[in-house]
Short mmCIF file of C-alpha atoms in Angstrom, two decimals:
data_model
loop_
_atom_site.label_atom_id
_atom_site.label_comp_id
_atom_site.label_asym_id
_atom_site.label_seq_id
_atom_site.Cartn_x
_atom_site.Cartn_y
_atom_site.Cartn_z
CA MET A 18 67.82 -46.14 -91.92
CA ALA A 19 67.05 -46.41 -88.33
CA ASP A 20 69.68 -45.55 -85.87
CA GLN A 21 71.15 -48.72 -84.31
CA PHE A 22 71.89 -49.24 -80.51
CA ASP A 23 72.35 -52.13 -78.27
CA LEU A 24 70.08 -50.56 -75.79
CA ILE A 25 67.31 -47.96 -75.70
CA VAL A 26 65.97 -46.49 -72.73
CA LEU A 27 62.49 -44.91 -72.70
CA GLY A 28 62.18 -42.46 -69.92
CA SER A 29 65.07 -40.53 -68.16
CA GLY A 30 63.96 -40.67 -64.41
CA PRO A 31 66.16 -42.13 -61.86
CA GLY A 32 65.54 -45.50 -63.15
CA GLY A 33 66.24 -44.70 -66.80
CA TYR A 34 69.28 -42.38 -66.79
CA VAL A 35 70.76 -44.77 -64.05
CA ALA A 36 70.19 -47.89 -66.38
CA ALA A 37 71.54 -45.85 -69.37
CA ILE A 38 74.77 -44.84 -67.31
CA ARG A 39 75.28 -48.45 -66.19
CA ALA A 40 74.88 -49.77 -69.83
CA SER A 41 77.48 -47.30 -71.21
CA GLN A 42 79.78 -48.60 -68.26
CA LEU A 43 79.43 -51.99 -69.54
CA GLY A 44 80.29 -51.09 -73.12
CA LEU A 45 76.64 -50.98 -74.50
CA LYS A 46 76.02 -48.32 -77.17
CA THR A 47 73.18 -46.55 -75.57
CA ALA A 48 70.28 -44.24 -76.26
CA ILE A 49 67.86 -42.66 -74.03
CA VAL A 50 64.49 -40.96 -74.98
CA GLU A 51 62.68 -38.37 -72.95
CA ARG A 52 59.60 -36.31 -73.61
CA GLU A 53 59.95 -33.61 -71.19
CA ARG A 54 63.10 -32.88 -68.99
CA LEU A 55 66.00 -35.26 -68.18
CA GLY A 56 65.75 -36.57 -64.66
CA GLY A 57 62.13 -37.10 -64.92
CA ILE A 58 59.40 -36.38 -62.37
CA CYS A 59 61.55 -37.20 -59.29
CA LEU A 60 64.31 -34.62 -60.17
CA ASN A 61 62.24 -32.10 -61.74
CA TRP A 62 58.89 -32.44 -59.93
CA GLY A 63 59.09 -34.66 -57.13
CA CYS A 64 61.90 -35.81 -54.64
CA ILE A 65 64.35 -33.11 -55.13
CA PRO A 66 62.15 -29.76 -55.45
CA THR A 67 59.84 -30.91 -52.59
CA LYS A 68 62.90 -31.42 -50.29
CA ALA A 69 63.88 -27.88 -51.28
CA LEU A 70 60.62 -26.54 -50.16
CA LEU A 71 60.70 -28.51 -47.00
CA ARG A 72 64.16 -27.12 -46.07
CA THR A 73 62.64 -23.75 -46.69
CA SER A 74 60.01 -24.43 -44.11
CA GLU A 75 62.28 -26.03 -41.61
CA ILE A 76 64.43 -22.97 -41.73
CA TYR A 77 61.22 -20.85 -41.30
CA HIS A 78 59.96 -23.00 -38.40
CA TYR A 79 63.29 -22.50 -36.60
CA MET A 80 63.43 -18.68 -37.25
CA THR A 81 59.91 -18.37 -35.82
CA HIS A 82 61.08 -20.36 -32.87
CA ALA A 83 64.36 -18.64 -32.44
CA LYS A 84 63.79 -17.88 -28.80
CA ASP A 85 63.82 -21.55 -27.82
CA TYR A 86 67.50 -21.26 -28.85
CA GLY A 87 68.43 -18.22 -27.17
CA LEU A 88 68.19 -16.17 -30.30
CA SER A 89 66.43 -13.10 -31.59
CA ALA A 90 64.45 -12.90 -35.02
CA ASP A 91 62.25 -9.99 -35.34
CA ASN A 92 59.75 -9.54 -38.30
CA VAL A 93 60.26 -12.92 -39.91
CA GLY A 94 58.62 -13.34 -43.08
CA PHE A 95 58.88 -15.01 -46.49
CA ASP A 96 58.46 -14.35 -50.22
CA LEU A 97 56.77 -17.09 -51.84
CA ASP A 98 57.84 -16.51 -55.28
CA LYS A 99 61.35 -16.66 -54.05
CA ILE A 100 60.65 -19.77 -52.26
CA VAL A 101 59.54 -21.51 -55.53
CA ASP A 102 62.20 -19.87 -57.64
CA ARG A 103 64.86 -21.52 -55.07
CA SER A 104 63.30 -24.90 -55.56
CA ARG A 105 63.01 -24.59 -59.36
CA LYS A 106 66.59 -23.70 -59.56
CA VAL A 107 67.79 -26.50 -57.36
CA ALA A 108 65.74 -28.80 -59.92
CA GLY A 109 67.31 -27.06 -62.83
CA GLN A 110 70.88 -27.46 -61.45
CA LEU A 111 70.44 -31.36 -61.14
CA ASN A 112 68.65 -31.42 -64.65
CA ALA A 113 71.83 -29.82 -65.95
CA GLY A 114 73.81 -32.46 -64.08
CA VAL A 115 71.95 -35.43 -65.66
CA LYS A 116 72.59 -33.72 -69.15
CA GLY A 117 76.34 -33.53 -68.24
CA LEU A 118 76.29 -37.38 -67.13
CA MET A 119 74.60 -38.60 -70.31
CA LYS A 120 77.47 -36.51 -72.31
CA LYS A 121 80.39 -38.01 -70.15
CA ASN A 122 79.00 -41.70 -70.31
CA LYS A 123 78.35 -41.23 -74.20
CA VAL A 124 74.56 -41.95 -74.03
CA GLN A 125 72.96 -40.34 -77.05
CA VAL A 126 69.90 -38.48 -76.02
CA PHE A 127 66.79 -38.18 -78.15
CA GLU A 128 64.08 -35.50 -77.01
CA GLY A 129 60.62 -36.49 -77.93
CA VAL A 130 57.68 -38.74 -77.47
CA GLY A 131 58.78 -42.31 -77.57
CA ALA A 132 56.74 -45.59 -78.47
CA LEU A 133 57.42 -49.03 -79.41
CA THR A 134 56.51 -49.79 -82.81
CA GLY A 135 57.60 -53.37 -83.15
CA LYS A 136 60.13 -56.08 -82.02
CA GLY A 137 63.40 -54.05 -81.22
CA LYS A 138 62.03 -50.71 -82.77
CA LEU A 139 60.96 -47.42 -81.35
CA SER A 140 59.96 -44.15 -82.82
CA VAL A 141 60.50 -40.68 -81.31
CA LYS A 142 58.01 -37.79 -82.31
CA GLN A 143 59.13 -34.16 -81.72
CA GLY A 144 56.82 -31.86 -83.54
CA ASP A 145 56.84 -32.97 -87.20
CA LYS A 146 59.93 -34.91 -87.00
CA THR A 147 59.79 -38.61 -86.38
CA THR A 148 63.28 -40.44 -85.69
CA GLU A 149 63.34 -44.31 -85.89
CA LEU A 150 65.58 -46.17 -83.48
CA GLU A 151 66.51 -49.87 -83.29
CA ALA A 152 68.09 -51.91 -80.47
CA LYS A 153 68.15 -55.62 -79.30
CA HIS A 154 67.04 -54.42 -75.79
CA ILE A 155 64.45 -51.79 -74.97
CA ILE A 156 63.86 -50.64 -71.35
CA VAL A 157 60.57 -48.98 -70.58
CA ALA A 158 61.09 -46.48 -67.81
CA THR A 159 58.02 -44.11 -68.31
CA GLY A 160 57.27 -43.61 -64.68
CA ALA A 161 53.74 -42.46 -63.40
CA ARG A 162 51.70 -39.42 -62.90
CA ALA A 163 49.18 -38.04 -60.09
CA ARG A 164 45.97 -39.78 -59.85
CA ASP A 165 42.85 -37.30 -60.11
CA LEU A 166 39.55 -37.70 -58.01
CA PRO A 167 37.11 -38.95 -60.64
CA PHE A 168 34.56 -36.24 -59.64
CA ALA A 169 37.17 -33.30 -59.19
CA LYS A 170 39.78 -33.19 -61.61
CA ALA A 171 42.86 -30.93 -60.72
CA ASP A 172 42.77 -27.69 -62.45
CA GLY A 173 45.84 -25.92 -61.22
CA LYS A 174 43.90 -23.07 -59.68
CA ARG A 175 41.88 -24.49 -56.68
CA ILE A 176 42.43 -28.22 -57.04
CA TRP A 177 46.16 -29.24 -57.14
CA THR A 178 48.20 -32.21 -57.66
CA TYR A 179 51.73 -32.53 -56.14
CA ARG A 180 53.04 -30.66 -59.31
CA HIS A 181 50.85 -27.59 -58.77
CA ALA A 182 51.67 -27.65 -55.22
CA MET A 183 55.26 -27.02 -56.00
CA VAL A 184 54.74 -23.89 -57.83
CA PRO A 185 51.85 -22.08 -56.05
CA GLN A 186 50.72 -18.82 -57.58
CA GLU A 187 49.35 -17.86 -54.08
CA MET A 188 49.69 -19.18 -50.41
CA PRO A 189 46.83 -21.17 -49.40
CA THR A 190 45.03 -19.91 -46.27
CA LYS A 191 42.93 -22.86 -45.44
CA LEU A 192 44.29 -26.18 -47.42
CA LEU A 193 42.75 -29.58 -47.54
CA VAL A 194 45.17 -32.44 -48.33
CA ILE A 195 43.35 -35.68 -49.53
CA GLY A 196 45.40 -38.61 -48.82
CA SER A 197 48.06 -39.16 -46.00
CA GLY A 198 50.72 -41.26 -47.62
CA ALA A 199 54.13 -39.56 -47.84
CA ILE A 200 53.41 -36.92 -50.37
CA GLY A 201 50.18 -35.93 -48.67
CA VAL A 202 51.98 -35.63 -45.26
CA GLU A 203 54.95 -33.74 -46.65
CA PHE A 204 52.93 -31.07 -48.18
CA ALA A 205 50.64 -30.77 -45.11
CA SER A 206 53.99 -30.26 -43.16
CA PHE A 207 55.25 -27.46 -45.46
CA TYR A 208 52.12 -25.55 -45.94
CA ASN A 209 51.39 -25.83 -42.09
CA ASP A 210 54.74 -24.57 -41.26
CA MET A 211 54.43 -21.72 -43.78
CA GLY A 212 51.15 -20.60 -41.82
CA ALA A 213 48.32 -22.29 -43.81
CA ASP A 214 45.39 -23.81 -41.77
CA VAL A 215 45.63 -27.63 -42.99
CA THR A 216 43.33 -30.42 -42.80
CA ILE A 217 44.12 -33.90 -43.72
CA VAL A 218 41.48 -36.40 -44.90
CA GLU A 219 42.59 -40.19 -44.93
CA MET A 220 40.13 -43.13 -45.91
CA LEU A 221 41.99 -45.68 -44.03
CA PRO A 222 42.09 -45.66 -39.97
CA ARG A 223 45.38 -44.00 -39.76
CA VAL A 224 47.83 -41.59 -41.27
CA LEU A 225 50.89 -42.99 -42.92
CA PRO A 226 48.85 -46.30 -43.49
CA VAL A 227 51.92 -48.36 -44.66
CA GLU A 228 54.15 -47.50 -41.69
CA ASP A 229 54.23 -49.46 -38.43
CA GLU A 230 51.26 -48.50 -36.40
CA GLU A 231 53.01 -46.99 -33.58
CA VAL A 232 54.75 -44.68 -35.82
CA SER A 233 51.32 -43.69 -37.41
CA VAL A 234 49.84 -43.00 -33.84
CA PHE A 235 52.95 -40.83 -32.91
CA MET A 236 52.40 -38.94 -36.19
CA ASP A 237 48.97 -38.26 -35.78
CA LYS A 238 49.41 -36.71 -32.42
CA ALA A 239 52.77 -34.81 -33.52
CA LEU A 240 50.80 -33.31 -36.53
CA LYS A 241 47.65 -32.40 -34.54
CA LYS A 242 50.09 -30.85 -31.95
CA GLN A 243 51.25 -28.58 -34.77
CA GLY A 244 47.87 -27.51 -35.50
CA ILE A 245 46.88 -29.80 -38.32
CA GLU A 246 43.35 -31.50 -38.29
CA ILE A 247 43.42 -34.99 -39.09
CA LEU A 248 40.21 -36.88 -40.36
CA THR A 249 40.85 -40.49 -40.60
CA GLY A 250 38.24 -43.20 -41.66
CA ALA A 251 36.91 -40.36 -43.78
CA GLY A 252 36.30 -39.60 -47.38
CA VAL A 253 35.58 -36.59 -49.71
CA GLU A 254 32.06 -37.29 -51.26
CA LYS A 255 31.89 -34.12 -53.44
CA ILE A 256 34.01 -30.85 -54.27
CA GLU A 257 32.66 -27.59 -55.81
CA THR A 258 34.83 -24.99 -56.99
CA SER A 259 34.61 -21.26 -57.50
CA ALA A 260 36.86 -18.44 -58.43
CA LYS A 261 37.46 -17.83 -54.58
CA ASN A 262 37.38 -21.18 -52.88
CA VAL A 263 36.54 -24.99 -52.71
CA LYS A 264 33.68 -26.40 -50.90
CA ALA A 265 34.41 -30.04 -49.91
CA SER A 266 31.93 -32.58 -48.65
CA ILE A 267 33.53 -35.03 -46.14
CA LYS A 268 31.76 -38.00 -44.89
CA GLY A 269 33.32 -38.70 -41.50
CA LYS A 270 33.80 -42.13 -39.69
CA ASP A 271 30.48 -41.67 -37.90
CA GLY A 272 28.99 -41.40 -41.39
CA LYS A 273 28.01 -37.79 -41.17
CA VAL A 274 28.65 -35.51 -44.02
CA THR A 275 29.83 -31.91 -43.58
CA THR A 276 30.68 -29.30 -46.09
CA THR A 277 33.57 -26.93 -45.34
CA GLU A 278 35.17 -24.18 -47.43
CA TYR A 279 38.80 -24.27 -48.18
CA SER A 280 41.01 -22.01 -50.42
CA HIS A 281 42.79 -25.08 -52.06
CA VAL A 282 42.84 -28.75 -52.20
CA ILE A 283 45.82 -31.12 -52.68
CA VAL A 284 45.20 -34.46 -54.09
CA ALA A 285 47.56 -36.99 -53.02
CA ILE A 286 45.57 -40.48 -53.35
CA GLY A 287 48.17 -42.28 -55.54
CA ILE A 288 49.74 -42.61 -58.97
CA VAL A 289 48.89 -44.03 -62.50
CA PRO A 290 51.41 -45.63 -64.46
CA ASN A 291 52.44 -43.97 -67.75
CA THR A 292 51.69 -46.97 -70.08
CA GLU A 293 49.30 -45.37 -72.62
CA ASN A 294 50.43 -44.42 -76.16
CA ILE A 295 53.84 -46.05 -75.78
CA GLY A 296 53.08 -48.99 -77.88
CA ILE A 297 53.00 -51.80 -75.26
CA GLU A 298 49.76 -53.03 -76.89
CA THR A 299 51.68 -53.18 -80.35
CA LEU A 300 53.78 -56.00 -78.78
CA GLY A 301 51.37 -57.64 -76.41
CA ILE A 302 53.24 -56.69 -73.26
CA GLU A 303 51.26 -57.96 -70.36
CA THR A 304 50.01 -55.59 -67.65
CA ASP A 305 48.55 -55.84 -64.17
CA ARG A 306 46.09 -52.91 -63.20
CA GLY A 307 47.86 -50.89 -65.67
CA HIS A 308 51.36 -51.71 -64.48
CA ILE A 309 53.74 -53.72 -66.59
CA LYS A 310 54.57 -57.29 -65.46
CA VAL A 311 58.13 -58.08 -64.96
CA ASP A 312 60.32 -60.72 -63.25
CA GLY A 313 63.14 -60.24 -61.01
CA TYR A 314 65.50 -59.09 -63.89
CA ALA A 315 62.80 -56.63 -65.25
CA ARG A 316 62.02 -58.97 -68.06
CA THR A 317 58.51 -58.50 -69.54
CA ASN A 318 56.81 -61.23 -71.42
CA VAL A 319 58.19 -60.01 -74.73
CA GLU A 320 61.69 -61.07 -75.45
CA GLY A 321 63.99 -58.01 -75.49
CA VAL A 322 61.56 -55.63 -73.70
CA TYR A 323 62.05 -54.68 -70.03
CA ALA A 324 60.46 -52.43 -67.57
CA ILE A 325 61.65 -50.55 -64.55
CA GLY A 326 60.48 -48.12 -61.88
CA ASP A 327 56.92 -46.70 -61.21
CA VAL A 328 55.67 -48.05 -64.33
CA THR A 329 56.07 -51.74 -63.02
CA GLY A 330 54.26 -51.03 -59.57
CA ALA A 331 54.82 -50.38 -55.85
CA PRO A 332 56.85 -49.53 -54.06
CA TRP A 333 56.84 -46.05 -56.09
CA LEU A 334 60.50 -44.87 -54.98
CA ALA A 335 63.14 -43.36 -57.08
CA HIS A 336 65.74 -45.61 -55.46
CA LYS A 337 63.71 -48.67 -56.14
CA ALA A 338 64.02 -47.59 -59.83
CA SER A 339 67.49 -47.10 -59.80
CA HIS A 340 68.51 -50.48 -58.53
CA GLU A 341 66.11 -52.08 -60.74
CA GLY A 342 67.77 -50.29 -63.74
CA VAL A 343 71.24 -51.78 -62.60
CA VAL A 344 69.85 -55.20 -62.08
CA CYS A 345 68.10 -55.34 -65.65
CA VAL A 346 71.29 -53.85 -67.55
CA GLU A 347 73.77 -56.10 -65.62
CA ALA A 348 71.60 -59.03 -66.83
CA ILE A 349 71.58 -57.89 -70.27
CA ALA A 350 75.24 -57.63 -70.20
CA GLY A 351 75.53 -61.22 -68.95
CA LEU A 352 76.94 -60.45 -65.44
CA ASN A 353 74.55 -62.56 -63.62
CA PRO A 354 73.31 -60.29 -60.78
CA HIS A 355 70.91 -61.10 -57.94
CA PRO A 356 67.30 -60.77 -59.01
CA PHE A 357 65.64 -57.67 -57.78
CA LYS A 358 63.58 -58.05 -54.73
CA THR A 359 61.79 -55.55 -52.71
CA TRP A 360 62.64 -56.87 -49.30
CA ASN A 361 65.08 -54.36 -48.19
CA ILE A 362 63.98 -51.00 -49.80
CA PRO A 363 63.87 -48.15 -47.18
CA GLY A 364 60.80 -45.72 -47.17
CA CYS A 365 61.14 -42.03 -46.01
CA THR A 366 58.68 -39.07 -45.42
CA TYR A 367 60.50 -35.95 -45.24
CA SER A 368 57.93 -33.91 -43.08
CA ARG A 369 58.43 -32.55 -39.70
CA PRO A 370 59.01 -34.78 -37.91
CA GLN A 371 60.57 -37.32 -40.26
CA VAL A 372 59.54 -40.89 -40.86
CA ALA A 373 61.80 -43.67 -42.04
CA SER A 374 61.60 -47.51 -42.18
CA VAL A 375 62.73 -50.66 -43.71
CA GLY A 376 61.49 -54.26 -43.58
CA MET A 377 58.61 -55.74 -41.61
CA THR A 378 56.23 -53.79 -39.17
CA GLU A 379 55.66 -55.57 -35.79
CA ALA A 380 52.20 -56.48 -37.18
CA LYS A 381 53.36 -57.95 -40.55
CA ALA A 382 56.07 -59.99 -38.73
CA LYS A 383 53.62 -61.36 -36.48
CA GLU A 384 51.00 -62.18 -39.24
CA ALA A 385 54.03 -64.00 -41.04
CA GLY A 386 54.20 -66.33 -37.98
CA ARG A 387 57.33 -64.89 -36.63
CA GLU A 388 58.04 -64.76 -32.80
CA VAL A 389 59.37 -61.39 -32.49
CA LYS A 390 61.51 -59.38 -29.91
CA VAL A 391 61.02 -55.71 -30.07
CA GLY A 392 62.95 -52.69 -28.86
CA LYS A 393 62.15 -49.21 -28.72
CA PHE A 394 64.12 -46.04 -27.56
CA PRO A 395 62.81 -42.52 -27.44
CA PHE A 396 64.69 -39.43 -28.57
CA ILE A 397 64.30 -37.90 -24.92
CA GLY A 398 66.98 -40.32 -23.84
CA ASN A 399 69.40 -39.17 -26.46
CA GLY A 400 71.81 -36.47 -25.43
CA LYS A 401 72.29 -35.22 -29.01
CA ALA A 402 68.52 -35.02 -29.71
CA ILE A 403 68.13 -33.09 -26.49
CA ALA A 404 70.98 -30.53 -27.55
CA LEU A 405 69.36 -30.16 -30.88
CA GLY A 406 66.01 -29.14 -29.30
CA GLU A 407 64.56 -32.47 -31.17
CA ALA A 408 63.74 -34.50 -28.32
CA GLU A 409 60.41 -35.94 -29.78
CA GLY A 410 60.42 -39.48 -31.55
CA PHE A 411 61.54 -42.86 -31.14
CA VAL A 412 63.49 -45.68 -32.78
CA LYS A 413 61.99 -49.12 -32.92
CA THR A 414 63.61 -52.33 -34.05
CA VAL A 415 61.95 -55.89 -34.57
CA PHE A 416 64.00 -59.03 -34.41
CA ASP A 417 63.33 -62.71 -35.04
CA ALA A 418 63.38 -64.07 -31.44
CA LYS A 419 64.85 -67.34 -32.54
CA SER A 420 67.48 -66.31 -35.18
CA GLY A 421 68.09 -62.71 -34.02
CA GLU A 422 67.43 -61.71 -37.77
CA LEU A 423 66.57 -58.05 -38.29
CA LEU A 424 63.20 -58.04 -39.51
CA GLY A 425 62.36 -54.29 -39.59
CA ALA A 426 63.25 -50.96 -38.23
CA HIS A 427 60.86 -47.96 -37.78
CA MET A 428 61.83 -44.42 -36.96
CA VAL A 429 60.17 -41.14 -36.34
CA GLY A 430 61.94 -37.92 -35.60
CA ALA A 431 64.55 -35.62 -36.57
CA GLU A 432 66.86 -36.65 -39.31
CA VAL A 433 65.64 -40.31 -39.36
CA THR A 434 65.64 -40.23 -43.23
CA GLU A 435 69.63 -40.17 -42.89
CA LEU A 436 69.65 -42.81 -39.92
CA ILE A 437 67.66 -45.52 -41.59
CA GLN A 438 70.52 -46.50 -44.02
CA GLY A 439 72.30 -48.14 -40.95
CA TYR A 440 69.62 -50.58 -40.65
CA VAL A 441 69.31 -51.07 -44.53
CA VAL A 442 73.09 -52.12 -44.50
CA ALA A 443 72.71 -54.22 -41.64
CA ARG A 444 69.68 -56.23 -43.22
CA GLN A 445 71.68 -56.49 -46.44
CA LEU A 446 74.60 -57.97 -44.70
CA GLU A 447 72.33 -60.29 -42.77
CA THR A 448 73.51 -58.91 -39.48
CA THR A 449 71.99 -60.31 -36.29
CA GLU A 450 71.42 -58.51 -32.90
CA ALA A 451 74.69 -59.75 -31.74
CA GLU A 452 76.85 -57.83 -34.23
CA LEU A 453 74.73 -54.76 -33.77
CA MET A 454 74.95 -54.91 -30.07
CA GLU A 455 78.70 -55.32 -30.25
CA THR A 456 78.88 -52.32 -32.91
CA ILE A 457 80.44 -48.97 -31.47
CA PHE A 458 78.22 -45.94 -32.22
CA ALA A 459 79.77 -42.40 -31.99
CA HIS A 460 78.88 -40.14 -29.00
CA PRO A 461 77.18 -37.70 -28.96
CA THR A 462 75.04 -38.68 -32.28
CA LEU A 463 71.57 -39.49 -32.96
CA SER A 464 72.56 -42.82 -34.17
CA GLU A 465 73.07 -44.08 -30.59
CA MET A 466 69.25 -44.59 -30.38
CA MET A 467 69.72 -47.11 -33.03
CA HIS A 468 72.03 -49.05 -30.56
CA GLU A 469 69.96 -48.54 -27.79
CA SER A 470 66.89 -49.73 -29.60
CA VAL A 471 68.70 -52.93 -30.28
CA LEU A 472 69.75 -53.31 -26.63
CA ALA A 473 66.18 -52.68 -25.70
CA ALA A 474 64.75 -55.55 -27.64
CA TYR A 475 66.94 -57.82 -25.41
CA ASP A 476 66.54 -56.19 -22.00
CA ARG A 477 70.01 -54.43 -22.05
CA VAL A 478 68.97 -50.80 -22.63
CA VAL A 479 71.32 -48.49 -21.09
CA HIS A 480 70.08 -44.80 -21.06
CA MET A 481 66.45 -45.44 -20.31
#
């Protein structure tokens, strides 16, 4: 007889395990199925270990620039194996933490490959053993994986995905990064700071193409200043690998094709949803370009089956998945939550400098027919930024000129991934420019730039 539950969650990433915890809190008998490691890609091979690597490169950068702070640091070097080991230990610590949370919340964990086999039914295979589970509600949270180049699949030796780039066997000497989204720029930043000669290739006209254009322009200049070569409006036509290097043929914006040798290539051109072999065809679950179609409560077209996170489409962010999971479970439990919407999801890039944003870009706001007021304040005008030696960057805010609604906020510079949440909260509370201008910001802090940017939109800037 199959094990009976109120809810089964297939996949234990930041969407799946948060959904399982919330379900348990609401009194639902819950199971979670995971084929690899609890915590999913984000915790084990994405968000967390990459930030551990980036922290290492940040400290290394400061050590090699110690004299800028009146310090001496001679014979600065690094041990690549120890850098990777630290990153894996950080991931391991959090994986153990998720195991503890499952136990604390009485969520039953089933290890193995799960697949829907019928209405309210799911099988879990581990080796020769198959376990049958049943539940009234099943949430699919199987995530996504890196997309390969069709003509050059990642081999883990010379051609890497993000997963290979986190556990390098050797330090690249000349690195090609294909794609300039958050993942591509973060790895370019890490390896450049660690001494590699880095080139970024982007098919679109600018790096970080989803960000506000002024942010993209700033990042292009900042990364080039650090020594990174950036080729926009360009595409990789061909890749040939050998035991010692990679030859990449790149078509530039002028139409000319040049072939250059690199020691390694990182492919960061997007993701593919993990919808294969999980039984969605068995139930006739609808998809759109591979992603499962859902409504604002994560419901699919099949009653009792839900989907959350990367498997449902953009934005492919851990915090989006977690919030979707909570909304989904609360709806199942009858709490009548607000339907999930993507209007107020922050995006962060943890490169050097950092990038963070929420809401509409200036261009998108104008395209939507909004009359806007735009404020901008530079890091060089902020005392804390100057004291930190981080005087490059800016904060930009976009308001509706008629209502004062905060339409969007865009930042580039030190620690902006921490600052952005202030604007996310402001938008969630439907704060206008008036409340923001009347809010007191502590001095000296980087957050004062947020205040000044708002003031600048209304010709009231103080420190510039």
